PDB file of C-alpha atoms in Angstrom:
ATOM      1  CA  ASN A 240     121.526  68.311 153.434  1.00  0.00           C
ATOM      2  CA  ALA A 241     122.695  70.212 150.346  1.00  0.00           C
ATOM      3  CA  GLY A 242     121.328  67.818 147.715  1.00  0.00           C
ATOM      4  CA  VAL A 243     122.918  68.249 144.292  1.00  0.00           C
ATOM      5  CA  THR A 244     125.408  71.083 143.979  1.00  0.00           C
ATOM      6  CA  GLN A 245     126.706  72.375 140.667  1.00  0.00           C
ATOM      7  CA  THR A 246     129.529  74.832 140.179  1.00  0.00           C
ATOM      8  CA  PRO A 247     129.992  77.279 138.625  1.00  0.00           C
ATOM      9  CA  LYS A 248     126.558  78.812 138.060  1.00  0.00           C
ATOM     10  CA  PHE A 249     127.740  80.897 135.128  1.00  0.00           C
ATOM     11  CA  ARG A 250     130.777  80.775 132.886  1.00  0.00           C
ATOM     12  CA  ILE A 251     131.981  82.370 129.667  1.00  0.00           C
ATOM     13  CA  LEU A 252     134.569  80.436 127.680  1.00  0.00           C
ATOM     14  CA  LYS A 253     136.513  81.284 124.582  1.00  0.00           C
ATOM     15  CA  ILE A 254     136.522  78.866 121.664  1.00  0.00           C
ATOM     16  CA  GLY A 255     139.109  76.160 122.242  1.00  0.00           C
ATOM     17  CA  GLN A 256     139.350  76.605 125.992  1.00  0.00           C
ATOM     18  CA  SER A 257     138.629  73.762 128.360  1.00  0.00           C
ATOM     19  CA  MET A 258     136.765  73.598 131.632  1.00  0.00           C
ATOM     20  CA  THR A 259     135.201  71.221 134.113  1.00  0.00           C
ATOM     21  CA  LEU A 260     131.664  71.523 135.392  1.00  0.00           C
ATOM     22  CA  GLN A 261     131.473  70.178 138.896  1.00  0.00           C
ATOM     23  CA  CYS A 262     128.591  68.157 140.298  1.00  0.00           C
ATOM     24  CA  THR A 263     128.456  66.840 143.853  1.00  0.00           C
ATOM     25  CA  GLN A 264     125.665  65.113 145.715  1.00  0.00           C
ATOM     26  CA  ASP A 265     125.572  64.266 149.390  1.00  0.00           C
ATOM     27  CA  MET A 266     122.662  61.821 149.323  1.00  0.00           C
ATOM     28  CA  ASN A 267     124.716  58.689 148.576  1.00  0.00           C
ATOM     29  CA  HIS A 268     122.920  58.326 145.254  1.00  0.00           C
ATOM     30  CA  ASN A 269     124.203  55.699 142.867  1.00  0.00           C
ATOM     31  CA  TYR A 270     122.871  57.126 139.624  1.00  0.00           C
ATOM     32  CA  MET A 271     124.049  60.451 138.249  1.00  0.00           C
ATOM     33  CA  TYR A 272     123.271  62.186 134.968  1.00  0.00           C
ATOM     34  CA  TRP A 273     124.432  65.176 132.955  1.00  0.00           C
ATOM     35  CA  TYR A 274     122.001  66.992 130.685  1.00  0.00           C
ATOM     36  CA  ARG A 275     122.159  70.011 128.481  1.00  0.00           C
ATOM     37  CA  GLN A 276     119.109  72.164 127.948  1.00  0.00           C
ATOM     38  CA  ASP A 277     118.628  74.310 124.854  1.00  0.00           C
ATOM     39  CA  PRO A 278     115.511  76.402 124.137  1.00  0.00           C
ATOM     40  CA  GLY A 279     112.752  74.302 122.624  1.00  0.00           C
ATOM     41  CA  MET A 280     114.869  71.138 122.755  1.00  0.00           C
ATOM     42  CA  GLY A 281     114.155  69.862 126.235  1.00  0.00           C
ATOM     43  CA  LEU A 282     116.902  68.105 128.152  1.00  0.00           C
ATOM     44  CA  LYS A 283     119.357  65.990 126.241  1.00  0.00           C
ATOM     45  CA  LEU A 284     121.325  63.334 128.093  1.00  0.00           C
ATOM     46  CA  ILE A 285     125.088  63.747 127.693  1.00  0.00           C
ATOM     47  CA  TYR A 286     126.520  61.063 129.987  1.00  0.00           C
ATOM     48  CA  TYR A 287     125.326  59.071 132.931  1.00  0.00           C
ATOM     49  CA  SER A 288     126.752  56.836 135.613  1.00  0.00           C
ATOM     50  CA  VAL A 289     125.223  53.975 137.562  1.00  0.00           C
ATOM     51  CA  GLY A 290     127.940  53.966 140.208  1.00  0.00           C
ATOM     52  CA  ALA A 291     131.531  54.819 141.007  1.00  0.00           C
ATOM     53  CA  GLY A 292     133.849  53.731 138.213  1.00  0.00           C
ATOM     54  CA  ILE A 293     131.037  53.229 135.677  1.00  0.00           C
ATOM     55  CA  THR A 294     130.003  55.742 133.032  1.00  0.00           C
ATOM     56  CA  ASP A 295     128.076  55.530 129.793  1.00  0.00           C
ATOM     57  CA  LYS A 296     127.195  57.760 126.873  1.00  0.00           C
ATOM     58  CA  GLY A 297     123.827  59.398 126.463  1.00  0.00           C
ATOM     59  CA  GLU A 298     122.302  61.006 123.379  1.00  0.00           C
ATOM     60  CA  VAL A 299     124.837  63.825 122.834  1.00  0.00           C
ATOM     61  CA  PRO A 300     128.255  62.817 124.256  1.00  0.00           C
ATOM     62  CA  ASN A 301     130.513  64.303 121.559  1.00  0.00           C
ATOM     63  CA  GLY A 302     132.804  66.996 122.886  1.00  0.00           C
ATOM     64  CA  TYR A 303     132.404  65.945 126.512  1.00  0.00           C
ATOM     65  CA  ASN A 304     134.035  63.564 128.953  1.00  0.00           C
ATOM     66  CA  VAL A 305     133.110  62.407 132.424  1.00  0.00           C
ATOM     67  CA  SER A 306     134.577  60.445 135.281  1.00  0.00           C
ATOM     68  CA  ARG A 307     133.108  58.934 138.434  1.00  0.00           C
ATOM     69  CA  SER A 308     135.878  58.201 140.882  1.00  0.00           C
ATOM     70  CA  THR A 309     133.613  58.587 143.918  1.00  0.00           C
ATOM     71  CA  THR A 310     129.919  58.154 144.607  1.00  0.00           C
ATOM     72  CA  GLU A 311     129.568  61.851 145.394  1.00  0.00           C
ATOM     73  CA  ASP A 312     131.241  63.497 142.401  1.00  0.00           C
ATOM     74  CA  PHE A 313     130.460  63.409 138.699  1.00  0.00           C
ATOM     75  CA  PRO A 314     132.422  66.133 136.857  1.00  0.00           C
ATOM     76  CA  LEU A 315     131.779  66.959 133.200  1.00  0.00           C
ATOM     77  CA  ARG A 316     134.788  67.985 131.125  1.00  0.00           C
ATOM     78  CA  LEU A 317     134.764  70.126 127.990  1.00  0.00           C
ATOM     79  CA  GLU A 318     138.140  69.802 126.276  1.00  0.00           C
ATOM     80  CA  LEU A 319     137.874  72.154 123.298  1.00  0.00           C
ATOM     81  CA  ALA A 320     134.935  74.460 123.790  1.00  0.00           C
ATOM     82  CA  ALA A 321     132.828  75.233 120.732  1.00  0.00           C
ATOM     83  CA  PRO A 322     129.936  77.698 120.279  1.00  0.00           C
ATOM     84  CA  SER A 323     127.602  74.712 119.877  1.00  0.00           C
ATOM     85  CA  GLN A 324     128.248  73.895 123.525  1.00  0.00           C
ATOM     86  CA  THR A 325     126.612  77.116 124.663  1.00  0.00           C
ATOM     87  CA  SER A 326     123.801  75.812 126.814  1.00  0.00           C
ATOM     88  CA  VAL A 327     122.482  75.324 130.317  1.00  0.00           C
ATOM     89  CA  TYR A 328     123.824  72.185 131.936  1.00  0.00           C
ATOM     90  CA  PHE A 329     122.043  70.235 134.634  1.00  0.00           C
ATOM     91  CA  CYS A 330     123.326  67.486 136.824  1.00  0.00           C
ATOM     92  CA  ALA A 331     120.888  65.046 138.412  1.00  0.00           C
ATOM     93  CA  SER A 332     121.110  62.141 140.790  1.00  0.00           C
ATOM     94  CA  ILE A 333     118.860  59.251 141.743  1.00  0.00           C
ATOM     95  CA  TRP A 334     119.233  57.052 144.777  1.00  0.00           C
ATOM     96  CA  LYS A 335     119.471  53.395 144.068  1.00  0.00           C
ATOM     97  CA  ASP A 336     116.971  52.625 141.424  1.00  0.00           C
ATOM     98  CA  PRO A 337     115.382  55.176 139.059  1.00  0.00           C
ATOM     99  CA  LEU A 338     112.320  53.017 138.880  1.00  0.00           C
ATOM    100  CA  ASN A 339     111.385  53.760 142.437  1.00  0.00           C
ATOM    101  CA  THR A 340     112.316  57.307 143.147  1.00  0.00           C
ATOM    102  CA  GLU A 341     112.650  60.740 141.659  1.00  0.00           C
ATOM    103  CA  ALA A 342     115.667  62.516 140.244  1.00  0.00           C
ATOM    104  CA  PHE A 343     117.150  65.433 142.177  1.00  0.00           C
ATOM    105  CA  PHE A 344     118.529  68.254 140.068  1.00  0.00           C
ATOM    106  CA  GLY A 345     121.177  70.853 140.599  1.00  0.00           C
ATOM    107  CA  GLN A 346     120.436  74.508 139.870  1.00  0.00           C
ATOM    108  CA  GLY A 347     122.241  74.429 136.558  1.00  0.00           C
ATOM    109  CA  THR A 348     125.352  75.931 134.959  1.00  0.00           C
ATOM    110  CA  ARG A 349     124.838  78.504 132.232  1.00  0.00           C
ATOM    111  CA  LEU A 350     127.760  78.247 129.818  1.00  0.00           C
ATOM    112  CA  THR A 351     128.466  80.631 126.962  1.00  0.00           C
ATOM    113  CA  VAL A 352     131.201  79.906 124.422  1.00  0.00           C
ATOM    114  CA  VAL A 353     132.341  82.907 122.397  1.00  0.00           C
TER     115      VAL A 353
ATOM    116  CA  ALA B 176     115.268  53.235 122.338  1.00  0.00           C
ATOM    117  CA  GLN B 177     112.671  55.034 124.380  1.00  0.00           C
ATOM    118  CA  SER B 178     111.417  58.458 123.398  1.00  0.00           C
ATOM    119  CA  VAL B 179     108.965  61.026 124.672  1.00  0.00           C
ATOM    120  CA  THR B 180     106.915  63.442 122.596  1.00  0.00           C
ATOM    121  CA  GLN B 181     105.239  66.577 123.864  1.00  0.00           C
ATOM    122  CA  PRO B 182     103.342  67.908 120.856  1.00  0.00           C
ATOM    123  CA  ASP B 183     102.498  71.312 122.322  1.00  0.00           C
ATOM    124  CA  ILE B 184     105.409  73.714 122.577  1.00  0.00           C
ATOM    125  CA  HIS B 185     103.361  76.559 124.050  1.00  0.00           C
ATOM    126  CA  ILE B 186      99.970  76.608 125.754  1.00  0.00           C
ATOM    127  CA  THR B 187      98.094  79.622 127.073  1.00  0.00           C
ATOM    128  CA  VAL B 188      95.172  79.291 129.462  1.00  0.00           C
ATOM    129  CA  SER B 189      93.185  81.714 131.555  1.00  0.00           C
ATOM    130  CA  GLU B 190      93.507  81.574 135.305  1.00  0.00           C
ATOM    131  CA  GLY B 191      90.816  79.288 136.700  1.00  0.00           C
ATOM    132  CA  ALA B 192      90.468  77.327 133.467  1.00  0.00           C
ATOM    133  CA  SER B 193      91.298  73.641 133.203  1.00  0.00           C
ATOM    134  CA  LEU B 194      94.564  72.412 131.762  1.00  0.00           C
ATOM    135  CA  GLU B 195      95.730  69.342 129.892  1.00  0.00           C
ATOM    136  CA  LEU B 196      99.312  68.882 128.708  1.00  0.00           C
ATOM    137  CA  ARG B 197      99.938  66.023 126.327  1.00  0.00           C
ATOM    138  CA  CYS B 198     102.686  63.446 126.500  1.00  0.00           C
ATOM    139  CA  ASN B 199     103.208  60.401 124.282  1.00  0.00           C
ATOM    140  CA  TYR B 200     105.919  57.850 124.794  1.00  0.00           C
ATOM    141  CA  SER B 201     107.527  55.192 122.679  1.00  0.00           C
ATOM    142  CA  TYR B 202     108.856  52.229 124.553  1.00  0.00           C
ATOM    143  CA  GLY B 203     108.411  48.518 124.127  1.00  0.00           C
ATOM    144  CA  ALA B 204     108.061  47.468 127.730  1.00  0.00           C
ATOM    145  CA  THR B 205     106.114  48.914 130.631  1.00  0.00           C
ATOM    146  CA  PRO B 206     107.248  52.511 130.969  1.00  0.00           C
ATOM    147  CA  TYR B 207     108.032  54.416 134.117  1.00  0.00           C
ATOM    148  CA  LEU B 208     106.698  57.913 133.557  1.00  0.00           C
ATOM    149  CA  PHE B 209     107.214  61.255 135.232  1.00  0.00           C
ATOM    150  CA  TRP B 210     106.131  64.855 134.970  1.00  0.00           C
ATOM    151  CA  TYR B 211     108.538  67.583 136.055  1.00  0.00           C
ATOM    152  CA  VAL B 212     108.062  71.335 136.270  1.00  0.00           C
ATOM    153  CA  GLN B 213     110.723  73.979 135.783  1.00  0.00           C
ATOM    154  CA  SER B 214     110.307  77.593 136.829  1.00  0.00           C
ATOM    155  CA  PRO B 215     112.510  80.197 135.109  1.00  0.00           C
ATOM    156  CA  GLY B 216     116.144  79.935 136.131  1.00  0.00           C
ATOM    157  CA  GLN B 217     115.463  76.933 138.337  1.00  0.00           C
ATOM    158  CA  GLY B 218     116.100  73.232 138.296  1.00  0.00           C
ATOM    159  CA  LEU B 219     113.396  70.633 137.792  1.00  0.00           C
ATOM    160  CA  GLN B 220     110.854  69.579 140.403  1.00  0.00           C
ATOM    161  CA  LEU B 221     108.936  66.307 140.306  1.00  0.00           C
ATOM    162  CA  LEU B 222     105.152  66.720 140.023  1.00  0.00           C
ATOM    163  CA  LEU B 223     104.137  63.065 139.879  1.00  0.00           C
ATOM    164  CA  LYS B 224     105.183  59.633 138.699  1.00  0.00           C
ATOM    165  CA  TYR B 225     103.662  56.409 137.429  1.00  0.00           C
ATOM    166  CA  PHE B 226     105.185  52.997 137.903  1.00  0.00           C
ATOM    167  CA  SER B 227     102.258  50.593 138.044  1.00  0.00           C
ATOM    168  CA  GLY B 228      98.789  50.107 139.509  1.00  0.00           C
ATOM    169  CA  ASP B 229      96.105  52.767 139.357  1.00  0.00           C
ATOM    170  CA  THR B 230      96.412  54.549 136.034  1.00  0.00           C
ATOM    171  CA  LEU B 231      95.278  57.880 137.484  1.00  0.00           C
ATOM    172  CA  VAL B 232      98.001  59.330 139.657  1.00  0.00           C
ATOM    173  CA  GLN B 233      97.865  62.359 141.888  1.00  0.00           C
ATOM    174  CA  GLY B 234     100.748  64.741 142.312  1.00  0.00           C
ATOM    175  CA  ILE B 235     101.684  67.915 144.062  1.00  0.00           C
ATOM    176  CA  LYS B 236     100.115  71.331 143.481  1.00  0.00           C
ATOM    177  CA  GLY B 237      96.779  69.790 142.461  1.00  0.00           C
ATOM    178  CA  PHE B 238      98.080  68.071 139.336  1.00  0.00           C
ATOM    179  CA  GLU B 239      97.088  64.607 138.154  1.00  0.00           C
ATOM    180  CA  ALA B 240      98.002  62.436 135.196  1.00  0.00           C
ATOM    181  CA  GLU B 241      96.417  59.449 133.527  1.00  0.00           C
ATOM    182  CA  PHE B 242      98.354  56.589 131.975  1.00  0.00           C
ATOM    183  CA  LYS B 243      96.666  55.137 128.893  1.00  0.00           C
ATOM    184  CA  ARG B 244      98.554  52.180 127.511  1.00  0.00           C
ATOM    185  CA  SER B 245      96.350  51.891 124.422  1.00  0.00           C
ATOM    186  CA  GLN B 246      97.216  55.452 123.420  1.00  0.00           C
ATOM    187  CA  SER B 247     100.799  55.431 124.726  1.00  0.00           C
ATOM    188  CA  SER B 248      99.958  58.600 126.590  1.00  0.00           C
ATOM    189  CA  PHE B 249     100.507  60.120 129.998  1.00  0.00           C
ATOM    190  CA  ASN B 250      98.696  63.449 129.929  1.00  0.00           C
ATOM    191  CA  LEU B 251      98.949  65.945 132.770  1.00  0.00           C
ATOM    192  CA  ARG B 252      95.819  67.698 133.994  1.00  0.00           C
ATOM    193  CA  LYS B 253      94.741  70.327 136.459  1.00  0.00           C
ATOM    194  CA  PRO B 254      91.090  71.342 137.014  1.00  0.00           C
ATOM    195  CA  SER B 255      91.772  75.009 137.756  1.00  0.00           C
ATOM    196  CA  VAL B 256      95.013  76.717 136.858  1.00  0.00           C
ATOM    197  CA  HIS B 257      96.629  79.362 139.068  1.00  0.00           C
ATOM    198  CA  TRP B 258      98.872  82.150 137.818  1.00  0.00           C
ATOM    199  CA  SER B 259     101.749  80.555 139.753  1.00  0.00           C
ATOM    200  CA  ASP B 260     101.502  77.459 137.530  1.00  0.00           C
ATOM    201  CA  ALA B 261     103.132  79.349 134.661  1.00  0.00           C
ATOM    202  CA  ALA B 262     106.314  77.379 133.972  1.00  0.00           C
ATOM    203  CA  GLU B 263     107.753  74.794 131.632  1.00  0.00           C
ATOM    204  CA  TYR B 264     106.567  71.221 132.014  1.00  0.00           C
ATOM    205  CA  PHE B 265     108.504  68.137 131.029  1.00  0.00           C
ATOM    206  CA  CYS B 266     107.358  64.591 130.590  1.00  0.00           C
ATOM    207  CA  ALA B 267     110.021  61.932 131.132  1.00  0.00           C
ATOM    208  CA  VAL B 268     110.425  58.177 130.887  1.00  0.00           C
ATOM    209  CA  VAL B 269     112.856  55.712 132.384  1.00  0.00           C
ATOM    210  CA  ALA B 270     113.714  52.633 130.403  1.00  0.00           C
ATOM    211  CA  SER B 271     114.343  49.840 132.818  1.00  0.00           C
ATOM    212  CA  ARG B 272     117.767  48.248 132.932  1.00  0.00           C
ATOM    213  CA  LEU B 273     115.936  44.969 133.377  1.00  0.00           C
ATOM    214  CA  THR B 274     114.531  45.238 129.844  1.00  0.00           C
ATOM    215  CA  GLY B 275     117.678  46.564 128.230  1.00  0.00           C
ATOM    216  CA  GLY B 276     116.943  50.235 128.667  1.00  0.00           C
ATOM    217  CA  GLY B 277     119.970  51.042 130.779  1.00  0.00           C
ATOM    218  CA  ASN B 278     118.039  53.055 133.358  1.00  0.00           C
ATOM    219  CA  LYS B 279     118.319  56.183 131.268  1.00  0.00           C
ATOM    220  CA  LEU B 280     116.030  59.068 132.165  1.00  0.00           C
ATOM    221  CA  THR B 281     114.766  60.603 128.907  1.00  0.00           C
ATOM    222  CA  PHE B 282     112.867  63.890 128.672  1.00  0.00           C
ATOM    223  CA  GLY B 283     110.448  65.356 126.174  1.00  0.00           C
ATOM    224  CA  THR B 284     111.060  68.779 124.659  1.00  0.00           C
ATOM    225  CA  GLY B 285     108.792  70.505 127.134  1.00  0.00           C
ATOM    226  CA  THR B 286     105.591  72.571 127.066  1.00  0.00           C
ATOM    227  CA  GLN B 287     105.722  76.211 128.079  1.00  0.00           C
ATOM    228  CA  LEU B 288     102.584  77.182 129.994  1.00  0.00           C
ATOM    229  CA  LYS B 289     101.436  80.783 130.081  1.00  0.00           C
ATOM    230  CA  VAL B 290      98.580  81.789 132.373  1.00  0.00           C
ATOM    231  CA  GLU B 291      96.506  84.837 131.526  1.00  0.00           C
ATOM    232  CA  LEU B 292      94.972  86.745 134.400  1.00  0.00           C
TER     233      LEU B 292
END
């Protein structure tokens, strides 16, 4: 049981490039979340999804896009990378109802935009 | 919208001393509260959670937290800190979809704990 898997673990992008951060979970969880973590700022919610085909914006969605075509996958897309998107990104998933269980986190993707 | 405040950015304690990390929340309905811990370069691990019932909850690694509705607080405590407890600690709240919160999991800004030997 792999849990939540994020790829890549590290990436350096040039300004204006695009990339997709992958997130896959094998626990059949309905809820999935993308966060960014910056020093002293905690985790900020970018986008989340309550099930396949359904996504919604979090606190800081600008510059990002997501899709949820399957229960397992929740990729995060950066279209035009900017230095402000330098951060550590975490994907998380929750089973059926976040009121009754914990969130499982991936190991993170450290992204640097130069 | 719900929010979580952790007023202490850094805390330093001596090994063996007691610990209390503060967390205040802002949410109109009954909150669902969590404490997570993050070691350097790692993801987040759940320490404990509160949904309802007994306001003093026990977690892993000897941690406990007390929910105080009157103070809108959910402080984390440990009677005797170990050097391995040095990490960053996050308080989090879920706003229920049933009360319009959308089931979003919102985190505080974290408290960095340093343990002196």
